C-alpha positions as MATLAB code, in Angstrom:
seq = 'XXXXXXXXXXXXXXXXXXXXXXXXXXXXXXXXXXXXXXXXXXXXXXXXXXXXXXXXXXXXXXXXXXXXXXXXXXXXXXXXXXXXXXXXXXXXXXXXXXXXXXXXXXXXXXXXXXXXXXXXXXXXXXXXXXXXXXXXXXXXXXXXXXXXXXXXXXXXXXXXXXXXXXXXXXXXXXXXXXXXXXXXXXXXXXXXXXXXXXXXXXXXXXXXXXXXXXXXXXXXXXXXXXXXXXXXXXXXXXXXXXXXXXXXXXXXXXXXXXXXXXXXXXXXXXXXXXXXXXXXXXXXXXXXXXXXXXXXXXXXXXXXXXXXXXXXXXXXXXXXXXXXXXXXXXXXXXXXXXXXXXXXXXXXXXXXXXXXXXXXXXXXXXXXXXXXXXXXXXXXXXXXXXXXXXXXXXXXXXXXXXXXXXXXXXXXXXXXXXXXXXXXXXXXXXXXXXXXXXXXXXXXXXXXXXXXXXXXXXXXXXXXXXXXXXXXXXXXXXXXXXXXX';
ca = [
     104.092  139.534  104.300;
     106.707  137.448  105.712;
     109.925  139.323  104.710;
     112.123  139.856  101.414;
     115.259  138.314  100.430;
     118.605  140.067   98.412;
     119.626  137.895   95.681;
     122.802  138.410   93.383;
     122.605  137.246   89.560;
     124.903  136.645   87.007;
     126.159  139.645   85.689;
     126.162  138.149   81.676;
     122.498  139.657   80.904;
     120.423  142.128   82.869;
     118.703  140.174   85.794;
     115.071  141.600   83.921;
     116.559  139.512   80.661;
     117.935  136.391   82.782;
     114.359  135.906   84.199;
     111.970  136.908   81.434;
     113.938  134.496   78.847;
     113.698  131.841   81.621;
     109.887  132.435   82.219;
     108.809  133.324   78.478;
     105.335  131.703   77.842;
     104.044  132.237   81.125;
     100.419  133.785   80.371;
     100.738  135.078   84.138;
     104.071  136.195   84.312;
     103.905  140.551   85.185;
     106.850  142.982   84.579;
     106.236  146.643   85.792;
     108.254  149.374   85.603;
     108.256  152.201   88.081;
     110.257  155.734   87.900;
     112.232  155.846   91.375;
     114.085  159.144   91.455;
     116.369  160.847   88.986;
     117.085  158.745   86.141;
     116.587  155.415   88.471;
     113.571  153.518   88.195;
     113.182  150.046   89.398;
     111.210  147.373   87.922;
     108.635  144.760   90.027;
     107.918  140.983   88.832;
     105.557  138.313   89.995;
     102.747  135.386   88.665;
      99.679  137.575   89.135;
      98.073  133.184   89.554;
      99.642  133.010   92.697;
      99.931  136.073   94.502;
      97.760  138.978   95.402;
      98.155  141.838   93.671;
      96.681  143.750   96.168;
      99.438  143.160   98.776;
     101.937  143.920   96.149;
     100.150  147.626   95.251;
      99.892  148.857   99.534;
     103.040  147.051  101.029;
     105.486  147.469   97.827;
     104.704  149.948   95.280;
     103.252  152.594   97.222;
     105.830  153.083   99.889;
     108.289  153.460   97.267;
     106.444  155.613   95.147;
     105.277  157.638   98.500;
     108.383  157.909   99.304;
     110.438  159.579   95.990;
     109.888  163.241   97.079;
     112.229  163.011   99.808;
     115.487  165.476   99.815;
     117.341  163.558  102.772;
     117.706  160.679  100.566;
     119.467  162.021   97.953;
     122.700  160.835   98.960;
     121.932  156.945   99.293;
     122.636  154.755   96.656;
     118.955  152.716   94.945;
     120.063  149.767   97.268;
     120.155  152.240  100.740;
     117.330  154.092   99.557;
     115.108  150.383   99.261;
     116.946  149.523  103.056;
     115.526  152.743  104.315;
     111.749  152.611  103.049;
     110.679  148.572  102.350;
     110.618  147.053  105.957;
     111.523  143.306  105.274;
     113.434  140.626  107.837;
     116.234  139.412  106.684;
     119.115  140.458  103.696;
     120.499  137.141  102.273;
     122.545  136.946   98.927;
     122.176  134.260   96.262;
     124.307  133.473   93.221;
     122.233  132.712   90.403;
     118.594  132.942   88.524;
     117.537  129.804   89.771;
     116.660  130.556   93.254;
     114.906  134.241   91.944;
     112.960  131.576   89.682;
     112.148  129.521   92.581;
     110.842  132.908   94.338;
     108.576  133.699   92.075;
     107.357  130.054   91.737;
     106.592  130.152   95.263;
     104.415  133.217   95.191;
     107.083  136.231   95.878;
     107.062  139.662   94.071;
     110.783  140.416   92.785;
     111.768  144.259   92.929;
     114.800  145.558   90.774;
     116.551  148.475   91.187;
     117.855  149.611   87.942;
     121.301  150.479   88.618;
     122.060  147.346   91.202;
     123.449  144.235   90.922;
     120.507  142.536   93.324;
     116.698  142.057   93.912;
     114.289  142.104   96.533;
     111.843  139.699   97.094;
     108.282  140.123   99.433;
     106.025  137.222  100.459;
     102.708  138.175   98.676;
     101.119  134.675   97.972;
      97.554  134.385   97.477;
      96.327  133.221  100.757;
      92.540  132.497   99.787;
      92.580  128.483  100.449;
      90.243  126.484  101.959;
      88.992  126.831  105.160;
      89.971  125.077  108.342;
      86.791  122.562  107.944;
      85.971  119.279  110.177;
      87.662  116.268  108.757;
      85.617  113.905  106.567;
      87.649  110.533  106.814;
      87.920  110.551  110.397;
      85.131  112.091  112.419;
      84.746  111.348  116.334;
      81.665  111.848  118.459;
      83.765  114.460  121.170;
      87.259  116.208  120.392;
      88.507  118.836  118.126;
      86.787  119.784  114.983;
      89.425  120.928  113.021;
      91.186  119.567  110.069;
      94.585  120.210  107.918;
      94.030  121.768  104.623;
      95.936  122.057  101.740;
      98.437  124.948  102.359;
     101.177  123.829  104.932;
     101.620  127.357  106.114;
      97.908  127.129  108.079;
      98.552  123.686  108.638;
     101.787  124.537  110.626;
      99.899  126.744  112.836;
      96.732  124.323  113.381;
      99.614  122.321  115.041;
     101.769  125.789  117.117;
      98.057  126.150  118.669;
      98.258  122.722  120.107;
     102.074  122.938  120.832;
     103.022  125.877  122.236;
     106.713  124.653  122.598;
     110.061  126.520  121.743;
     111.708  123.138  121.060;
     109.389  122.178  118.166;
     111.436  121.810  114.873;
     110.173  122.302  111.616;
     112.717  121.021  109.366;
     112.288  122.763  105.802;
     113.132  120.720  102.586;
     111.914  120.951   98.967;
     111.697  117.713   97.189;
     110.700  116.975   93.572;
     112.511  118.702   90.780;
     109.525  119.798   88.939;
     107.065  120.485   91.452;
     109.073  121.748   94.316;
     107.592  120.498   96.655;
     107.681  122.129  100.681;
     108.092  119.964  102.375;
     108.458  120.028  107.158;
     110.419  117.733  108.917;
     108.459  117.830  112.695;
     109.481  116.778  115.823;
     110.202  117.082  119.552;
     113.827  116.746  120.018;
     113.576  115.831  123.822;
     111.187  113.195  122.998;
     112.179  111.800  119.494;
     114.776  109.630  119.172;
     117.824  110.769  117.302;
     118.486  107.832  115.447;
     114.927  107.688  114.129;
     115.016  111.334  113.018;
     117.806  110.897  111.232;
     116.557  107.970  109.304;
     113.752  109.989  108.442;
     116.205  112.580  107.336;
     118.327  110.334  105.123;
     115.618  108.605  103.111;
     113.737  112.124  103.157;
     117.192  113.395  101.056;
     117.158  110.156   98.993;
     113.814  110.404   97.494;
     114.993  111.448   93.316;
     111.527  112.023   91.663;
     110.343  115.338   89.531;
     106.985  115.170   91.349;
     105.717  115.242   94.544;
     101.497  115.713   94.176;
     100.361  114.392   97.649;
     102.487  112.972  100.334;
     101.366  109.038   99.347;
     104.253  109.842   96.768;
     107.017  109.831   99.592;
     105.331  106.941  101.217;
     106.622  104.695   98.158;
     109.985  105.917   98.843;
     110.733  106.150  102.058;
     108.461  102.969  103.547;
     110.942   99.993  105.245;
     108.888   97.336  102.827;
     107.172   98.240   99.878;
     104.804   94.954   98.980;
     103.807   94.885  102.779;
      99.921   95.072  102.575;
     100.221   96.780  106.054;
     100.965  100.778  106.803;
     104.326  101.449  107.711;
     103.185  105.145  108.271;
      99.830  106.475  109.309;
      97.591  109.256  107.173;
      96.335  111.468  109.483;
      93.907  115.142  108.724;
      93.523  115.844  112.415;
      96.143  118.371  114.367;
      95.273  116.589  117.061;
      96.176  113.195  116.512;
      99.842  114.918  115.085;
     100.629  117.153  118.072;
      99.758  113.790  120.720;
     102.179  112.060  118.478;
     104.769  114.312  118.319;
     104.555  114.343  122.280;
     104.777  110.579  122.359;
     107.928  111.200  120.293;
     106.934  110.196  117.050;
     108.038  112.123  113.719;
     105.161  113.897  111.364;
     105.620  114.870  107.485;
     104.049  117.470  106.592;
     103.628  118.499  102.415;
     102.474  121.396  100.941;
      99.767  120.993   98.731;
      97.454  118.120  100.399;
      95.873  118.235  103.779;
      97.312  114.457  104.946;
     100.050  114.502  107.069;
     102.150  111.378  107.488;
     103.375  110.244  111.153;
     106.154  107.394  111.813;
     107.007  105.559  113.036;
     104.067  102.742  113.151;
     103.231   99.982  115.576;
     100.850   97.420  114.630;
      98.621   97.885  118.140;
      98.873  101.669  116.896;
      96.549  100.598  113.956;
      93.697  100.437  116.699;
      94.252  103.656  118.424;
      91.956  106.812  117.579;
      92.018  110.026  118.424;
      88.967  109.456  120.230;
      90.307  107.345  122.270;
      92.014  109.902  124.317;
      88.995  111.904  124.683;
      87.196  108.933  126.795;
      87.632  107.869  130.223;
      90.417  104.602  129.584;
      88.326  101.936  130.413;
      85.709  102.526  127.390;
      88.604  103.584  125.606;
      90.150  100.068  126.249;
      87.038   98.495  125.242;
      86.813  100.044  121.988;
      89.994   98.952  121.093;
      89.412   95.542  121.939;
      86.318   95.720  119.736;
      88.183   97.185  116.475;
      90.718   93.734  117.339;
      88.276   91.523  117.799;
      86.233   93.871  114.327;
      89.853   92.562  112.398;
      89.802   89.117  113.133;
      85.798   88.891  111.913;
      86.614   90.654  108.577;
      90.080   88.778  108.095;
      88.714   84.862  109.205;
      85.182   84.777  109.001;
      85.212   84.149  105.075;
      87.868   82.286  105.210;
      86.558   79.950  107.817;
      82.751   79.752  106.423;
      84.424   78.317  103.286;
      86.630   75.870  104.828;
      84.243   74.388  107.083;
      81.529   74.087  104.331;
      83.434   72.535  102.431;
      86.442   70.373  103.897;
      85.154   70.345  107.593;
      81.746   69.988  107.743;
      82.226   67.712  111.029;
      83.053   70.919  113.039;
      79.129   71.953  112.742;
      76.290   71.008  114.535;
      73.953   68.778  113.195;
      71.018   71.203  113.112;
      73.250   73.754  111.493;
      74.802   71.735  109.105;
      71.762   70.537  107.796;
      69.936   73.941  107.944;
      73.086   75.282  105.849;
      72.627   71.838  103.632;
      69.242   73.189  102.883;
      69.733   76.741  102.113;
      72.940   75.651   99.283;
      70.856   72.742   98.223;
      69.870   75.366   95.216;
      72.985   77.027   94.704;
      74.893   76.108   91.485;
      78.485   77.311   92.873;
      81.059   75.904   95.295;
      81.148   77.697   98.421;
      84.495   79.123   97.473;
      83.225   80.326   94.279;
      80.346   81.770   95.993;
      82.413   83.439   98.556;
      84.218   85.475   95.681;
      81.586   86.324   93.619;
      79.654   88.193   96.562;
      83.239   89.616   97.901;
      84.155   91.173   94.398;
      80.706   92.491   94.082;
      80.889   94.256   97.557;
      83.961   95.808   96.344;
      82.990   96.664   93.345;
      79.906   98.560   94.925;
      82.099   99.977   97.405;
      84.065  101.896   94.789;
      81.219  102.679   93.285;
      79.555  104.494   96.094;
      83.049  105.960   96.834;
      83.321  107.542   93.010;
      79.781  108.231   92.671;
      78.588  112.293   93.045;
      77.587  112.046   97.033;
      73.669  112.098   96.809;
      74.249  109.165   94.687;
      76.412  107.430   96.697;
      73.922  107.219   98.903;
      71.233  105.528   96.512;
      74.219  102.888   95.177;
      74.903  101.351   98.767;
      70.795  100.890   99.627;
      70.339   99.447   95.827;
      73.256   97.192   96.641;
      72.815   96.111  100.232;
      68.875   95.245   99.815;
      67.730   94.900   96.808;
      70.717   92.774   95.235;
      71.575   90.635   98.070;
      68.219   89.914   98.213;
      67.410   89.249   94.687;
      70.500   87.219   94.561;
      69.257   84.671   97.558;
      65.885   84.386   95.427;
      67.652   83.784   92.592;
      69.395   80.429   93.911;
      72.299   82.165   92.918;
      74.094   82.339   96.458;
      73.115   81.174   99.948;
      71.306   83.509  102.700;
      74.187   82.595  105.019;
      76.680   83.543  102.743;
      75.049   87.550  102.235;
      75.062   86.924  106.500;
      79.183   86.485  106.056;
      79.632   89.372  103.757;
      77.685   91.788  105.879;
      79.243   90.827  108.980;
      82.815   91.226  107.184;
      82.200   94.659  105.048;
      80.699   96.549  108.422;
      83.689   94.493  110.039;
      86.274   96.632  107.843;
      84.671  100.049  108.218;
      85.727  100.203  112.209;
      89.312  100.820  111.855;
      90.526  103.806  112.629;
      93.068  103.819  110.186;
      91.699  103.767  106.569;
      95.183  102.564  105.291;
      94.688   99.726  107.252;
      91.413   98.819  105.881;
      92.678   98.144  102.660;
      94.907   95.857  103.954;
      92.304   93.832  106.161;
      90.422   93.244  102.530;
      93.815   92.059  100.858;
      94.579   89.184  103.775;
      90.601   88.568  103.005;
      91.167   87.472   99.377;
      94.465   85.747  100.392;
      92.694   83.571  103.239;
      89.689   82.772  101.315;
      92.440   81.463   98.487;
      94.011   79.398  100.588;
      90.573   77.660  102.388;
      89.334   77.418   99.326;
      92.250   75.072   98.191;
      93.429   73.950  101.631;
      90.484   74.452  104.069;
      91.497   74.989  108.107;
      95.361   74.148  107.386;
      95.688   76.506  104.577;
      94.065   79.121  106.987;
      96.877   78.193  109.623;
      99.739   78.542  107.112;
      98.783   81.965  106.106;
      98.231   82.904  109.386;
     101.860   81.547  110.500;
     103.116   83.085  107.628;
     101.245   86.647  108.668;
     102.834   86.486  111.904;
     106.037   86.116  110.976;
     105.730   88.671  108.617;
     105.038   91.141  111.354;
     107.397   90.011  114.099;
     110.060   91.045  110.780;
     108.345   94.253  109.823;
     110.469   97.255  110.660;
     108.901  100.705  110.826;
     111.476  102.909  110.453;
     114.236  101.037  112.459;
     111.148  100.123  115.107;
     109.975   96.838  115.621;
     106.532   96.834  114.341;
     105.180   94.496  116.881;
     106.409   96.895  119.529;
     105.484   95.974  122.634;
     104.875   92.559  122.551;
     107.555   91.842  120.510;
     110.292   92.642  122.068;
     108.004   93.006  125.344;
     108.371   96.396  126.864;
     105.753   95.942  129.547;
     106.024   99.521  130.255;
     104.598  100.586  126.807;
     101.082   98.212  127.503;
      99.708  101.276  129.059;
      98.779  103.106  125.904;
      98.774  100.216  123.305;
      96.369   96.902  124.011;
      95.327   99.491  127.008;
      94.231  102.776  127.605;
      95.242  103.745  131.321;
      94.705  107.003  132.574;
      96.350  109.940  132.622;
      98.134  109.987  135.997;
      99.937  106.422  135.221;
     101.220  107.766  131.643;
     104.272  109.561  133.183;
     106.847  108.891  130.342;
     107.110  108.549  126.363;
     107.197  105.239  125.207;
     110.040  103.240  125.214;
     109.407  101.388  121.747;
     110.642  104.171  119.871;
     113.775  104.358  121.053;
     114.370  100.521  120.606;
     115.569   99.461  117.277;
     117.440   96.578  117.653;
];
């Protein structure tokens, strides 16, 4: 048990009547009256679906019933008797029945003495949640195998296990008028800039909604630009990733009911960083980041470049390659732009089918889509073999991104650049690239510039963005998060 609370309710109705009227129709609402001593009695109220009934009997009912015959307590009032025989951590008074309802819905047991207009509450909520397992979406070769779960209390424990600092702050908030979702704003005060923390707090307090069922609900409310394809918060299931970001001066949001924690502020180059980079040698980690950046360029620009060159700029190709492509496309009835769109849309459909299908069937769908469908479309003359190669390279490059939301942004950019290349060729790709660069430079994440440490230039922060230098060179936390102008 984590503790108890004393609350004062309105005297217009007995406490039991107030709560019973508010909770009427709830099949799991339990009212258990118990005799106390003489003419005294108490009532135990709880929701059986979210509390451990065994804990109620063991830590609440049995201690009181066992203490009834004690003669030395005859001069004590009911409330003083409760305080002597039922251990609790803190006393706190509330002014209305709303707090009692909230405590019930959080999995607490309410104890109401007959002759006292107060009640005690004990935390006896169920603990049979999903056990800690390896994250499914962020697998690594080296490093911890523990991932967050849906219970926010256990997620706090996973962070404290790694970050044993008395200064670590878990600032509690309740968001959602209907769901009353518990959220922790987590940061290290001596590292995280005060302006960034205050901006997080202000945006969270400004959320006006009736439901928060997952951390992505808050992401829509608090990010700087809703319609930007680039993620301004990173979602992760890994406690070690959250711990590392807290030590860098970033802020984390833990949400009850979901294993995904949100981290911010975010910069563009952090999207290429993986937790595994810090468990490898610095040269290997740096090479991995460069490969991810190269894969990003391939996934975004390979399809539009193919469309532009084949449609408008054949003179850029060597003669032998041009003749080979022309021979492949001789029987294809579609222009290169439409051919690429058909293949990319088909692959996206196969990707969605693989995600939604049962795990065993999903593997079969992938094999059928990659082998059978690709081979048959080429043999049928609907697409060229070169287009299958382009789509395959693009699809593989998409999966290199360690941040799932960034992979989605890459796919959006692919289709935009393919449209530009289909209508304007290389000129359209150039215009789209300039527009994306302007957007990235102007984008902010909680006031921090998205293209830091390149724009603005902060040389000291290159040690853990484009590069990953040895540990003994990283003596200070990144400076980019404290520079908002």
